[in-house]
Each structure stands twice: as C-alpha cells, then as structure tokens.
Amino acid sequence: MMTITACDKEETTTTTTTTDTVIKVKATDFLVAGLAEPITTVSRTLSNGTTADCYKIVTKATPTDHNMGPWCPTNISDDKSKGGIWLEGGNVYDVDGAFIKNLATFYNNTTWAMYNTTTGAITRTLTQADCQAAANPNVGAAYKNYCVECLPSYVSTLTKTYYIPVTPVKLTTAVSFGNGPGAMGPSTRGLAFNGVVFDAPAPTNAILGAYTLAPFDDAGGHINLGAGYHYHAATGLTTKIAQADGHAAMIGYAMDGFGLFERLSASGTEYTDLDANRGHYDATRGYHYHVDKPGSNNFINKLAGAYAQ
C-alpha cells in the first residue's frame, strides 16, 4: 500500500459558489505506472445532457502498487497466506485450506466437496481455458466444486478506457447503477488511483449456485478475462491520500468525479451523516463518498453526480 500526503490547500483546485465547494478531479492523483497512455482531456456528453471536459483514462487493468493474489489455496492444509478472502453476510473470511474443507458446513449443504479427501488437494482452475469457462455467471457443470482463479498473465495486454468529468456536477436526483431493476447509470463505481476499477457487486449468488468459489485477494480484487483485475472490496491496500485533518483517506474517484474515501476516519470512527448514496459534504473536500465495509460486496449505493456517457 502506498500513501500520499494530501497537498496543501493552496495547491488544491476548487470551484467555489456561495454555498458549495466543488473539488475538481486531479489527473496527477493517478499513478503513471497504471496507465496505458497519458491522461487527456476530451469533451463528452454527460448524463444530464450537458457537455463538459472529461478525463480520458486508459488503464492497464492491473495494479502496480500492490501484489495480486493468491486466490485459491492448493491443499486443505494451507494457511491463509496461500489463499485470498471471501465476502459473506457482511463479513470477510480468509480462504485458507480449512475454509475450503469446511464449505459444506459453512453453507449447510453437503454438495460442497472442493478437495480430494485422500490427498487434501483442492480442485482449482489451472489454465486460461478453465478461467474462461468458470469465471462467468453461467458456469458449466464440468466446473462444479472448483475454486476459480484467473492469473494476471491472462490479461497482461488488456487495457480499459474510462471517462470522468473534470468538474463534478451534482444532480438533484441520484443515479442508480446499471446492474439492477430501473437502473440507468454505469455499473462501474469508480477508479482507484492505480487505475483499477471499483466494480459492481460480485455475482456471488451465481458463483455459489454453481458450487464454485471465486475468491478475492487480500486487496479485494480478482480477475476475469473481460474486466481484467477489478475490486469488489476496499481493504486498505491501495494507494491513498491521507488528509491533514484526520478525515478518512482518499482512495480514488467515483465515475461522476466526486472523491472516494475510506470508510473510517484516521482515528477509526465511522461517519454517521452519510446520505443514501454513502456521501456527505464538507468545506475541504466538497461532496464526496465513503466506501462501504469490505464484507458488504459494495462500495457506494448511487451516483450523486452526472457521469460521462
């Protein structure tokens, strides 16, 4: 994890009205090593119908500020250093060998049997073809009771392009994300400073329904061939910008350009004045969000601002 100290006030670009402070996105907050090309400014239509300058951010879809993996342990004797984590019921569980061994008890279903009872070897995806077949919501019967892990080498040439308004535009009605009934907005929640996406909730019901497990690594991320490496939890391992006043550290930007901050303040307290989007306002940071707890399989609930179409 890399921590950056917040800039002094005179270096922070703000646009101030009589009532609100609006903090512009800073392209220099993004780590150059995570970019496939330099960030540029382009004109885009926003979701509210206006035209605005947006940053075009082309990322490598893999982090450069922390290691990726491991995800699946190889044997039921392995400790937590050999596997990742799993999110269930708001909690974070270490996917060690014992967790895999006890899946039938954990889910109260004897169909779970993801290891060889003689050798203790865990049944895992081993090739890119396995990843292609198993790391999707329509898992075939051949991959029942597999621990699914896709490796960084499978997406080493993948790039992803995102557009974020340079100056956030707050709306009177929040925008639902594009992964549910009546949703209109994008499914992507935002970008970490390393260029990796904070993604929609993992489809855990589909994963578990096929008796597979697709663990996340300790940073809350895993890989599929289409999305590359992406996060489903914020666990504190990515680059962050510490705040001089003890406010929670900043970890990225939402797709509407408003800042994404850690859930807890520097002293470990939770914010109790968040709105339904998981955002609030202060004069230093303007409107901004605080991400949900890691076990929730969620970051923020809605976008308060217009996003680039």
Tab-separated table of C-alpha atoms in Angstrom:
chain	number	residue	atom	x	y	z
A	1	MET	CA	0.000	0.000	0.000
A	2	MET	CA	1.297	3.442	-0.939
A	3	THR	CA	0.180	6.522	0.993
A	4	ILE	CA	0.378	10.037	-0.420
A	5	THR	CA	0.075	13.057	1.841
A	6	ALA	CA	-2.645	15.482	0.808
A	7	CYS	CA	-1.483	18.671	-0.870
A	8	ASP	CA	-1.576	21.978	0.935
A	9	LYS	CA	-4.776	23.972	0.491
A	10	GLU	CA	-3.302	26.436	-1.957
A	11	GLU	CA	-2.438	23.562	-4.304
A	12	THR	CA	-5.959	22.109	-4.333
A	13	THR	CA	-8.038	23.142	-7.336
A	14	THR	CA	-11.534	24.132	-6.271
A	15	THR	CA	-14.521	25.861	-7.740
A	16	THR	CA	-16.477	27.757	-5.106
A	17	THR	CA	-20.045	29.038	-5.254
A	18	THR	CA	-21.825	30.918	-2.496
A	19	THR	CA	-22.814	27.644	-0.844
A	20	ASP	CA	-20.631	24.781	-2.006
A	21	THR	CA	-17.046	23.812	-2.630
A	22	VAL	CA	-16.556	21.601	-5.674
A	23	ILE	CA	-13.238	19.754	-5.922
A	24	LYS	CA	-12.021	19.030	-9.431
A	25	VAL	CA	-10.513	15.690	-10.360
A	26	LYS	CA	-6.719	15.818	-10.346
A	27	ALA	CA	-5.203	13.774	-13.146
A	28	THR	CA	-1.906	13.718	-11.255
A	29	ASP	CA	-3.524	11.663	-8.482
A	30	PHE	CA	-3.426	8.622	-10.772
A	31	LEU	CA	-0.261	6.534	-10.774
A	32	VAL	CA	1.524	6.816	-14.111
A	33	ALA	CA	2.624	3.177	-13.905
A	34	GLY	CA	-1.009	2.052	-14.019
A	35	LEU	CA	-1.825	3.985	-17.182
A	36	ALA	CA	-1.597	2.571	-20.702
A	37	GLU	CA	-1.267	6.118	-22.091
A	38	PRO	CA	-1.167	9.644	-20.655
A	39	ILE	CA	-4.456	11.053	-19.374
A	40	THR	CA	-6.011	13.518	-21.833
A	41	THR	CA	-8.925	15.944	-21.669
A	42	VAL	CA	-11.812	15.402	-24.090
A	43	SER	CA	-15.288	16.845	-24.486
A	44	ARG	CA	-18.082	14.395	-23.620
A	45	THR	CA	-21.820	14.499	-23.122
A	46	LEU	CA	-22.798	13.949	-19.509
A	47	SER	CA	-25.823	12.001	-18.322
A	48	ASN	CA	-27.695	15.261	-17.639
A	49	GLY	CA	-27.397	16.253	-21.308
A	50	THR	CA	-24.699	18.884	-20.873
A	51	THR	CA	-21.274	18.824	-22.481
A	52	ALA	CA	-18.196	19.001	-20.290
A	53	ASP	CA	-14.469	18.403	-20.196
A	54	CYS	CA	-13.700	14.886	-19.074
A	55	TYR	CA	-10.520	12.999	-18.429
A	56	LYS	CA	-9.943	10.057	-20.726
A	57	ILE	CA	-8.184	7.499	-18.544
A	58	VAL	CA	-6.793	4.393	-20.264
A	59	THR	CA	-5.577	1.897	-17.694
A	60	LYS	CA	-3.668	-1.359	-17.770
A	61	ALA	CA	-6.393	-3.011	-15.639
A	62	THR	CA	-3.794	-4.362	-13.208
A	63	PRO	CA	-2.350	-2.661	-10.089
A	64	THR	CA	1.241	-1.546	-9.719
A	65	ASP	CA	1.046	-0.554	-6.041
A	66	HIS	CA	0.346	-3.994	-4.546
A	67	ASN	CA	0.713	-7.655	-5.430
A	68	MET	CA	-2.165	-9.595	-6.958
A	69	GLY	CA	-3.248	-12.929	-5.497
A	70	PRO	CA	-3.052	-15.503	-4.186
A	71	TRP	CA	-6.667	-16.594	-4.516
A	72	CYS	CA	-7.112	-20.357	-4.158
A	73	PRO	CA	-5.034	-22.421	-1.731
A	74	THR	CA	-3.703	-25.670	-3.148
A	75	ASN	CA	-4.345	-28.004	-0.214
A	76	ILE	CA	-6.654	-28.070	2.801
A	77	SER	CA	-3.532	-27.882	4.988
A	78	ASP	CA	-2.601	-24.436	3.592
A	79	ASP	CA	-2.750	-21.405	5.880
A	80	LYS	CA	-4.285	-18.032	4.961
A	81	SER	CA	-1.091	-16.830	3.276
A	82	LYS	CA	-1.786	-19.280	0.429
A	83	GLY	CA	-5.300	-18.018	-0.368
A	84	GLY	CA	-7.432	-14.902	-0.590
A	85	ILE	CA	-10.654	-13.784	1.050
A	86	TRP	CA	-14.382	-14.335	0.628
A	87	LEU	CA	-17.242	-11.934	1.404
A	88	GLU	CA	-20.352	-13.343	3.033
A	89	GLY	CA	-23.072	-11.789	5.157
A	90	GLY	CA	-21.159	-8.536	5.588
A	91	ASN	CA	-18.058	-10.327	6.860
A	92	VAL	CA	-14.637	-11.080	5.387
A	93	TYR	CA	-13.341	-14.655	5.649
A	94	ASP	CA	-9.841	-15.948	4.927
A	95	VAL	CA	-9.909	-18.549	2.172
A	96	ASP	CA	-7.377	-20.918	3.693
A	97	GLY	CA	-7.378	-24.693	3.398
A	98	ALA	CA	-9.670	-25.075	6.395
A	99	PHE	CA	-12.249	-22.733	4.829
A	100	ILE	CA	-12.353	-24.852	1.666
A	101	LYS	CA	-12.540	-28.048	3.713
A	102	ASN	CA	-15.472	-26.710	5.730
A	103	LEU	CA	-17.567	-25.267	2.877
A	104	ALA	CA	-20.276	-27.913	3.337
A	105	THR	CA	-20.675	-26.831	6.948
A	106	PHE	CA	-20.288	-23.121	6.196
A	107	TYR	CA	-23.134	-23.217	3.659
A	108	ASN	CA	-25.016	-26.079	5.308
A	109	ASN	CA	-25.016	-28.066	2.065
A	110	THR	CA	-23.231	-31.382	1.632
A	111	THR	CA	-22.919	-30.858	-2.141
A	112	TRP	CA	-19.826	-28.790	-1.448
A	113	ALA	CA	-16.754	-31.003	-1.944
A	114	MET	CA	-13.867	-28.980	-3.395
A	115	TYR	CA	-10.945	-31.180	-2.446
A	116	ASN	CA	-9.590	-34.705	-2.700
A	117	THR	CA	-10.419	-36.458	0.546
A	118	THR	CA	-7.321	-38.650	0.249
A	119	THR	CA	-4.632	-36.113	-0.640
A	120	GLY	CA	-6.280	-32.892	0.521
A	121	ALA	CA	-5.577	-31.298	-2.873
A	122	ILE	CA	-8.052	-28.535	-3.696
A	123	THR	CA	-9.772	-28.640	-7.079
A	124	ARG	CA	-8.771	-25.422	-8.880
A	125	THR	CA	-8.819	-23.878	-12.325
A	126	LEU	CA	-5.340	-24.275	-13.787
A	127	THR	CA	-5.427	-22.805	-17.296
A	128	GLN	CA	-6.743	-19.792	-19.175
A	129	ALA	CA	-9.357	-22.063	-20.766
A	130	ASP	CA	-10.503	-23.046	-17.272
A	131	CYS	CA	-10.727	-19.370	-16.377
A	132	GLN	CA	-12.787	-18.600	-19.477
A	133	ALA	CA	-15.233	-21.410	-18.698
A	134	ALA	CA	-15.510	-20.965	-14.945
A	135	ALA	CA	-15.198	-17.212	-14.295
A	136	ASN	CA	-18.627	-16.234	-15.585
A	137	PRO	CA	-22.204	-16.405	-14.247
A	138	ASN	CA	-23.046	-19.391	-16.478
A	139	VAL	CA	-20.591	-21.881	-15.083
A	140	GLY	CA	-20.744	-25.250	-16.802
A	141	ALA	CA	-21.371	-28.469	-14.906
A	142	ALA	CA	-17.765	-29.522	-15.550
A	143	TYR	CA	-16.579	-26.848	-13.127
A	144	LYS	CA	-18.853	-27.710	-10.241
A	145	ASN	CA	-16.891	-27.606	-6.975
A	146	TYR	CA	-13.934	-25.707	-8.417
A	147	CYS	CA	-12.016	-22.892	-6.798
A	148	VAL	CA	-11.702	-20.324	-9.563
A	149	GLU	CA	-8.639	-18.162	-10.030
A	150	CYS	CA	-7.602	-16.340	-13.176
A	151	LEU	CA	-3.983	-15.230	-13.367
A	152	PRO	CA	-2.550	-11.798	-14.238
A	153	SER	CA	-0.730	-13.285	-17.228
A	154	TYR	CA	-4.111	-13.929	-18.864
A	155	VAL	CA	-4.852	-10.179	-19.055
A	156	SER	CA	-1.343	-8.753	-19.415
A	157	THR	CA	-2.187	-6.906	-22.657
A	158	LEU	CA	-5.695	-5.781	-21.686
A	159	THR	CA	-6.458	-2.065	-21.405
A	160	LYS	CA	-9.654	-0.347	-20.247
A	161	THR	CA	-10.856	3.180	-21.043
A	162	TYR	CA	-12.877	5.359	-18.675
A	163	TYR	CA	-14.160	8.936	-18.818
A	164	ILE	CA	-14.614	11.026	-15.670
A	165	PRO	CA	-15.873	14.654	-15.600
A	166	VAL	CA	-13.069	17.013	-14.628
A	167	THR	CA	-15.507	19.118	-12.598
A	168	PRO	CA	-18.239	17.091	-10.835
A	169	VAL	CA	-21.830	18.181	-11.417
A	170	LYS	CA	-24.160	17.290	-8.552
A	171	LEU	CA	-27.709	16.322	-9.551
A	172	THR	CA	-30.971	16.841	-7.698
A	173	THR	CA	-31.779	13.144	-8.113
A	174	ALA	CA	-29.142	10.466	-7.658
A	175	VAL	CA	-28.449	7.943	-10.434
A	176	SER	CA	-28.842	4.211	-9.839
A	177	PHE	CA	-26.070	1.988	-11.111
A	178	GLY	CA	-26.638	-0.106	-14.203
A	179	ASN	CA	-26.936	-3.512	-12.619
A	180	GLY	CA	-30.449	-3.693	-11.209
A	181	PRO	CA	-34.162	-3.025	-11.878
A	182	GLY	CA	-34.744	0.512	-13.119
A	183	ALA	CA	-31.038	1.245	-13.179
A	184	MET	CA	-29.795	3.792	-15.688
A	185	GLY	CA	-26.195	4.544	-14.811
A	186	PRO	CA	-22.890	2.749	-15.323
A	187	SER	CA	-22.098	-0.443	-13.452
A	188	THR	CA	-18.596	0.769	-12.594
A	189	ARG	CA	-18.460	2.640	-9.289
A	190	GLY	CA	-15.144	4.414	-9.712
A	191	LEU	CA	-11.387	4.164	-10.173
A	192	ALA	CA	-8.620	3.640	-7.664
A	193	PHE	CA	-5.524	5.781	-8.064
A	194	ASN	CA	-3.743	2.747	-9.525
A	195	GLY	CA	-6.245	2.677	-12.402
A	196	VAL	CA	-8.101	-0.423	-11.222
A	197	VAL	CA	-11.877	-0.210	-11.230
A	198	PHE	CA	-14.088	-0.347	-8.146
A	199	ASP	CA	-16.656	-2.643	-9.704
A	200	ALA	CA	-20.275	-3.628	-9.267
A	201	PRO	CA	-21.026	-6.244	-6.605
A	202	ALA	CA	-19.651	-9.666	-7.458
A	203	PRO	CA	-22.426	-12.045	-8.615
A	204	THR	CA	-21.915	-14.271	-5.588
A	205	ASN	CA	-25.314	-15.964	-5.877
A	206	ALA	CA	-24.468	-17.179	-9.379
A	207	ILE	CA	-20.995	-18.245	-8.269
A	208	LEU	CA	-22.259	-20.168	-5.262
A	209	GLY	CA	-25.217	-21.583	-7.190
A	210	ALA	CA	-22.744	-23.418	-9.411
A	211	TYR	CA	-20.839	-24.677	-6.340
A	212	THR	CA	-17.794	-22.672	-7.321
A	213	LEU	CA	-15.806	-20.188	-5.299
A	214	ALA	CA	-14.037	-17.205	-6.900
A	215	PRO	CA	-12.044	-15.696	-4.031
A	216	PHE	CA	-10.705	-12.157	-3.939
A	217	ASP	CA	-7.133	-11.453	-2.937
A	218	ASP	CA	-6.307	-9.514	0.213
A	219	ALA	CA	-6.749	-6.235	-1.686
A	220	GLY	CA	-10.337	-7.201	-2.550
A	221	GLY	CA	-9.674	-7.958	-6.204
A	222	HIS	CA	-9.780	-10.812	-8.661
A	223	ILE	CA	-9.559	-11.300	-12.415
A	224	ASN	CA	-11.828	-12.242	-15.263
A	225	LEU	CA	-10.807	-12.123	-18.891
A	226	GLY	CA	-13.187	-9.308	-19.868
A	227	ALA	CA	-12.751	-6.954	-16.912
A	228	GLY	CA	-9.145	-7.693	-16.049
A	229	TYR	CA	-8.252	-7.239	-12.407
A	230	HIS	CA	-11.007	-5.393	-10.517
A	231	TYR	CA	-12.069	-4.718	-6.932
A	232	HIS	CA	-15.170	-5.841	-5.052
A	233	ALA	CA	-13.965	-4.617	-1.650
A	234	ALA	CA	-11.801	-1.794	-0.331
A	235	THR	CA	-9.440	-3.368	2.198
A	236	GLY	CA	-6.909	-0.555	2.576
A	237	LEU	CA	-4.084	-1.906	0.407
A	238	THR	CA	-4.300	0.548	-2.492
A	239	THR	CA	-2.641	3.948	-2.787
A	240	LYS	CA	-4.351	6.515	-0.589
A	241	ILE	CA	-4.093	10.235	0.045
A	242	ALA	CA	-4.003	10.980	3.762
A	243	GLN	CA	-5.964	14.014	4.958
A	244	ALA	CA	-4.214	16.527	7.209
A	245	ASP	CA	-7.309	16.974	9.404
A	246	GLY	CA	-7.723	13.296	10.307
A	247	HIS	CA	-10.560	12.712	7.862
A	248	ALA	CA	-10.626	9.331	6.124
A	249	ALA	CA	-8.002	8.931	3.413
A	250	MET	CA	-8.939	9.349	-0.230
A	251	ILE	CA	-8.636	6.211	-2.389
A	252	GLY	CA	-9.950	7.265	-5.804
A	253	TYR	CA	-12.728	8.931	-7.754
A	254	ALA	CA	-16.291	7.852	-8.449
A	255	MET	CA	-17.468	7.875	-12.064
A	256	ASP	CA	-19.147	11.250	-11.523
A	257	GLY	CA	-15.842	12.808	-10.427
A	258	PHE	CA	-16.599	13.070	-6.733
A	259	GLY	CA	-13.913	11.713	-4.416
A	260	LEU	CA	-13.973	8.218	-2.933
A	261	PHE	CA	-12.693	7.962	0.624
A	262	GLU	CA	-12.128	5.130	3.052
A	263	ARG	CA	-14.995	4.155	5.345
A	264	LEU	CA	-13.321	5.145	8.605
A	265	SER	CA	-11.546	8.280	9.747
A	266	ALA	CA	-7.854	8.209	10.632
A	267	SER	CA	-8.860	7.530	14.250
A	268	GLY	CA	-11.096	4.619	13.226
A	269	THR	CA	-14.534	6.220	13.560
A	270	GLU	CA	-17.379	5.731	11.106
A	271	TYR	CA	-19.287	8.624	9.567
A	272	THR	CA	-22.903	8.750	10.689
A	273	ASP	CA	-24.151	11.606	8.484
A	274	LEU	CA	-23.871	9.877	5.103
A	275	ASP	CA	-26.763	10.197	2.673
A	276	ALA	CA	-28.380	7.314	0.797
A	277	ASN	CA	-25.549	7.362	-1.747
A	278	ARG	CA	-22.932	6.967	1.046
A	279	GLY	CA	-21.850	10.578	0.546
A	280	HIS	CA	-21.674	13.794	2.534
A	281	TYR	CA	-20.216	17.295	2.246
A	282	ASP	CA	-17.525	19.313	3.954
A	283	ALA	CA	-15.871	22.570	3.009
A	284	THR	CA	-12.431	20.981	2.479
A	285	ARG	CA	-13.392	18.079	0.212
A	286	GLY	CA	-16.770	19.212	-1.112
A	287	TYR	CA	-19.275	16.444	-1.695
A	288	HIS	CA	-17.610	13.044	-1.523
A	289	TYR	CA	-18.293	9.383	-0.768
A	290	HIS	CA	-17.175	6.914	1.884
A	291	VAL	CA	-16.968	3.308	0.711
A	292	ASP	CA	-18.906	0.541	2.417
A	293	LYS	CA	-17.318	-2.034	4.717
A	294	PRO	CA	-15.243	-4.694	2.923
A	295	GLY	CA	-17.601	-7.583	3.650
A	296	SER	CA	-20.574	-5.832	2.072
A	297	ASN	CA	-19.615	-6.563	-1.574
A	298	ASN	CA	-20.403	-2.894	-2.208
A	299	PHE	CA	-18.679	0.479	-2.460
A	300	ILE	CA	-21.296	3.212	-2.860
A	301	ASN	CA	-25.043	2.994	-3.433
A	302	LYS	CA	-25.751	5.585	-6.149
A	303	LEU	CA	-24.056	8.369	-8.076
A	304	ALA	CA	-24.895	11.835	-6.810
A	305	GLY	CA	-23.487	13.478	-9.930
A	306	ALA	CA	-23.651	13.335	-13.716
A	307	TYR	CA	-21.413	10.761	-15.378
A	308	ALA	CA	-19.805	10.786	-18.821
A	309	GLN	CA	-21.695	8.882	-21.481
